PDB file of C-alpha atoms in Angstrom:
ATOM      1  CA  VAL A  14      -2.688 -28.200  -4.363  1.00  0.00           C
ATOM      2  CA  GLN A  15      -4.325 -26.550  -0.715  1.00  0.00           C
ATOM      3  CA  LEU A  16      -4.731 -23.191   0.275  1.00  0.00           C
ATOM      4  CA  GLN A  17      -5.579 -22.104   3.937  1.00  0.00           C
ATOM      5  CA  ALA A  18      -6.665 -19.071   5.745  1.00  0.00           C
ATOM      6  CA  SER A  19      -6.118 -18.544   8.638  1.00  0.00           C
ATOM      7  CA  GLY A  20      -6.673 -14.999  11.388  1.00  0.00           C
ATOM      8  CA  GLY A  21     -10.028 -13.937  11.195  1.00  0.00           C
ATOM      9  CA  GLY A  22     -11.864 -13.626  14.101  1.00  0.00           C
ATOM     10  CA  SER A  23     -13.965 -10.419  15.935  1.00  0.00           C
ATOM     11  CA  VAL A  24     -12.767  -7.157  15.870  1.00  0.00           C
ATOM     12  CA  GLN A  25     -14.596  -3.987  17.009  1.00  0.00           C
ATOM     13  CA  ALA A  26     -14.253  -1.406  14.486  1.00  0.00           C
ATOM     14  CA  GLY A  27     -10.859   0.376  13.882  1.00  0.00           C
ATOM     15  CA  GLY A  28      -9.143  -2.791  15.296  1.00  0.00           C
ATOM     16  CA  SER A  29      -6.925  -4.740  13.030  1.00  0.00           C
ATOM     17  CA  LEU A  30      -6.442  -8.797  11.935  1.00  0.00           C
ATOM     18  CA  ARG A  31      -3.657 -10.480   9.624  1.00  0.00           C
ATOM     19  CA  LEU A  32      -4.839 -12.825   7.279  1.00  0.00           C
ATOM     20  CA  SER A  33      -2.507 -15.988   6.000  1.00  0.00           C
ATOM     21  CA  CYS A  34      -2.024 -18.135   3.096  1.00  0.00           C
ATOM     22  CA  ALA A  35      -0.519 -21.471   3.540  1.00  0.00           C
ATOM     23  CA  ALA A  36      -0.115 -22.610   0.192  1.00  0.00           C
ATOM     24  CA  SER A  37       1.092 -26.120  -0.006  1.00  0.00           C
ATOM     25  CA  GLY A  38       1.080 -29.419  -2.347  1.00  0.00           C
ATOM     26  CA  ARG A  39       3.364 -26.912  -5.186  1.00  0.00           C
ATOM     27  CA  SER A  40       5.517 -23.754  -4.702  1.00  0.00           C
ATOM     28  CA  PHE A  41       3.461 -20.905  -5.571  1.00  0.00           C
ATOM     29  CA  THR A  42       6.526 -18.409  -6.005  1.00  0.00           C
ATOM     30  CA  ASN A  43       5.603 -17.656  -9.264  1.00  0.00           C
ATOM     31  CA  ASP A  44       2.322 -17.428  -9.192  1.00  0.00           C
ATOM     32  CA  GLY A  45      -0.324 -14.291  -8.246  1.00  0.00           C
ATOM     33  CA  MET A  46      -1.724 -14.472  -5.324  1.00  0.00           C
ATOM     34  CA  GLY A  47      -5.135 -12.574  -4.347  1.00  0.00           C
ATOM     35  CA  TRP A  48      -7.707 -12.413  -1.302  1.00  0.00           C
ATOM     36  CA  PHE A  49     -11.432 -11.513  -2.125  1.00  0.00           C
ATOM     37  CA  ARG A  50     -14.161 -11.437   0.352  1.00  0.00           C
ATOM     38  CA  GLN A  51     -18.619 -12.474   0.392  1.00  0.00           C
ATOM     39  CA  ALA A  52     -20.752 -11.128   2.513  1.00  0.00           C
ATOM     40  CA  PRO A  53     -24.353 -13.439   3.391  1.00  0.00           C
ATOM     41  CA  GLY A  54     -26.266 -13.101   0.032  1.00  0.00           C
ATOM     42  CA  LYS A  55     -23.915 -10.294  -1.570  1.00  0.00           C
ATOM     43  CA  GLU A  56     -21.406 -12.041  -4.569  1.00  0.00           C
ATOM     44  CA  ARG A  57     -17.884 -12.619  -3.858  1.00  0.00           C
ATOM     45  CA  ASN A  58     -15.839  -9.233  -3.787  1.00  0.00           C
ATOM     46  CA  PHE A  59     -12.200  -8.861  -4.704  1.00  0.00           C
ATOM     47  CA  VAL A  60      -9.487  -7.089  -2.332  1.00  0.00           C
ATOM     48  CA  ALA A  61      -6.666  -7.426  -2.670  1.00  0.00           C
ATOM     49  CA  ALA A  62      -3.804  -8.479  -4.849  1.00  0.00           C
ATOM     50  CA  ILE A  63       0.133  -9.050  -5.468  1.00  0.00           C
ATOM     51  CA  SER A  64       2.182 -10.392  -8.523  1.00  0.00           C
ATOM     52  CA  GLY A  65       3.871 -13.870  -8.239  1.00  0.00           C
ATOM     53  CA  ASN A  66       7.065 -11.565  -7.864  1.00  0.00           C
ATOM     54  CA  GLY A  67       5.564  -9.194  -5.101  1.00  0.00           C
ATOM     55  CA  VAL A  68       6.260  -6.087  -6.576  1.00  0.00           C
ATOM     56  CA  ALA A  69       2.786  -5.697  -8.109  1.00  0.00           C
ATOM     57  CA  THR A  70      -0.194  -5.178  -6.012  1.00  0.00           C
ATOM     58  CA  TYR A  71      -3.820  -4.409  -5.966  1.00  0.00           C
ATOM     59  CA  TYR A  72      -6.408  -3.080  -4.275  1.00  0.00           C
ATOM     60  CA  ALA A  73      -9.955  -2.674  -3.933  1.00  0.00           C
ATOM     61  CA  ASP A  74     -10.455   1.259  -3.683  1.00  0.00           C
ATOM     62  CA  SER A  75     -12.521  -0.050  -0.773  1.00  0.00           C
ATOM     63  CA  VAL A  76      -9.439  -0.803   1.143  1.00  0.00           C
ATOM     64  CA  LYS A  77      -6.825   1.084   0.226  1.00  0.00           C
ATOM     65  CA  GLY A  78      -4.871   2.782   2.297  1.00  0.00           C
ATOM     66  CA  ARG A  79      -6.286   0.283   4.769  1.00  0.00           C
ATOM     67  CA  PHE A  80      -5.079  -2.860   4.218  1.00  0.00           C
ATOM     68  CA  THR A  81      -1.864  -4.492   2.821  1.00  0.00           C
ATOM     69  CA  ILE A  82      -1.305  -7.246   0.541  1.00  0.00           C
ATOM     70  CA  SER A  83       2.594  -9.420   1.530  1.00  0.00           C
ATOM     71  CA  ARG A  84       3.711 -12.672   0.453  1.00  0.00           C
ATOM     72  CA  ASP A  85       6.868 -14.590   2.113  1.00  0.00           C
ATOM     73  CA  ASN A  86       7.889 -16.865  -0.861  1.00  0.00           C
ATOM     74  CA  ALA A  87      10.398 -19.085   1.542  1.00  0.00           C
ATOM     75  CA  LYS A  88       7.362 -19.901   3.053  1.00  0.00           C
ATOM     76  CA  ASP A  89       4.560 -19.896   0.663  1.00  0.00           C
ATOM     77  CA  THR A  90       2.574 -17.651   2.547  1.00  0.00           C
ATOM     78  CA  THR A  91       0.801 -14.683   1.204  1.00  0.00           C
ATOM     79  CA  TYR A  92      -0.635 -12.288   4.303  1.00  0.00           C
ATOM     80  CA  LEU A  93      -3.505  -9.486   4.215  1.00  0.00           C
ATOM     81  CA  GLN A  94      -2.504  -7.094   7.074  1.00  0.00           C
ATOM     82  CA  MET A  95      -6.051  -5.733   7.714  1.00  0.00           C
ATOM     83  CA  ASP A  96      -6.213  -2.020  10.203  1.00  0.00           C
ATOM     84  CA  THR A  97      -8.930   0.189  10.244  1.00  0.00           C
ATOM     85  CA  LEU A  98     -11.336  -1.768  10.023  1.00  0.00           C
ATOM     86  CA  LEU A  99     -15.119  -1.011   9.052  1.00  0.00           C
ATOM     87  CA  PRO A 100     -18.516  -2.827  10.528  1.00  0.00           C
ATOM     88  CA  GLU A 101     -18.501  -3.001   6.029  1.00  0.00           C
ATOM     89  CA  ASP A 102     -15.694  -5.428   5.942  1.00  0.00           C
ATOM     90  CA  THR A 103     -17.221  -8.630   7.781  1.00  0.00           C
ATOM     91  CA  ALA A 104     -17.358 -11.218   5.389  1.00  0.00           C
ATOM     92  CA  VAL A 105     -15.489 -14.503   4.475  1.00  0.00           C
ATOM     93  CA  TYR A 106     -12.525 -14.068   3.179  1.00  0.00           C
ATOM     94  CA  TYR A 107     -10.937 -16.130   0.422  1.00  0.00           C
ATOM     95  CA  CYS A 108      -6.999 -16.323  -1.141  1.00  0.00           C
ATOM     96  CA  ALA A 109      -6.539 -17.736  -4.699  1.00  0.00           C
ATOM     97  CA  VAL A 110      -3.549 -18.475  -6.723  1.00  0.00           C
ATOM     98  CA  ASP A 111      -2.792 -17.861 -10.034  1.00  0.00           C
ATOM     99  CA  ILE A 112      -1.009 -19.856 -11.779  1.00  0.00           C
ATOM    100  CA  GLY A 113       1.728 -18.369 -13.866  1.00  0.00           C
ATOM    101  CA  SER A 114       1.616 -14.462 -12.875  1.00  0.00           C
ATOM    102  CA  THR A 115       4.800 -13.612 -11.467  1.00  0.00           C
ATOM    103  CA  TYR A 116       4.853 -10.161 -12.723  1.00  0.00           C
ATOM    104  CA  TYR A 117       1.520  -8.800 -12.785  1.00  0.00           C
ATOM    105  CA  ILE A 118      -2.144  -9.809 -13.461  1.00  0.00           C
ATOM    106  CA  ARG A 119      -4.497  -9.458 -15.572  1.00  0.00           C
ATOM    107  CA  SER A 120      -8.067  -9.151 -14.423  1.00  0.00           C
ATOM    108  CA  PHE A 121      -7.035  -9.220 -10.924  1.00  0.00           C
ATOM    109  CA  ASN A 122     -10.261  -8.344  -9.537  1.00  0.00           C
ATOM    110  CA  ARG A 123     -12.026 -10.933 -11.036  1.00  0.00           C
ATOM    111  CA  PRO A 124     -13.032 -14.258  -9.425  1.00  0.00           C
ATOM    112  CA  ASP A 125     -12.699 -16.566 -12.558  1.00  0.00           C
ATOM    113  CA  GLU A 126      -8.537 -15.007 -13.124  1.00  0.00           C
ATOM    114  CA  TYR A 127      -8.066 -17.471 -10.389  1.00  0.00           C
ATOM    115  CA  ASP A 128      -6.709 -21.244 -10.391  1.00  0.00           C
ATOM    116  CA  TYR A 129      -7.653 -21.919  -7.046  1.00  0.00           C
ATOM    117  CA  TRP A 130      -9.064 -21.374  -3.821  1.00  0.00           C
ATOM    118  CA  GLY A 131      -8.746 -21.601   0.284  1.00  0.00           C
ATOM    119  CA  GLN A 132     -11.993 -22.983   2.535  1.00  0.00           C
ATOM    120  CA  GLY A 133     -12.318 -18.660   3.316  1.00  0.00           C
ATOM    121  CA  THR A 134     -11.965 -17.400   7.194  1.00  0.00           C
ATOM    122  CA  GLN A 135     -14.060 -15.091   8.511  1.00  0.00           C
ATOM    123  CA  VAL A 136     -14.052 -11.742   9.366  1.00  0.00           C
ATOM    124  CA  THR A 137     -16.394  -9.843  11.948  1.00  0.00           C
ATOM    125  CA  VAL A 138     -16.326  -5.657  13.096  1.00  0.00           C
ATOM    126  CA  SER A 139     -18.740  -4.854  15.514  1.00  0.00           C
ATOM    127  CA  SER A 140     -19.926  -1.601  15.919  1.00  0.00           C
TER     128      SER A 140
END
């Protein structure tokens, strides 16, 4: 089981990036997916999550209205569209899978809810 996160980079404040998380090794169609981020010296924080069927979505207050999570189950890929980026969005972004969360994710904002993690992709936003 592998999760490959990609799409990070350096942008100016107000810009956009789209992160992708491609799963391999098994199908994650019935599983929830989440994005977390970790800035240097800080703990890993929840960003967004989506249920296996794509109906339920969850966002941290700090990104509501700016970030959009989506998934393409035919490609076993989850996306995080990030718009109106701010310098405080700078972090390493990680994707994770929550096995069995087809319709909702019980503790969507807790890292220990998730079973597998990707390697992370760096997002840097300059002012």
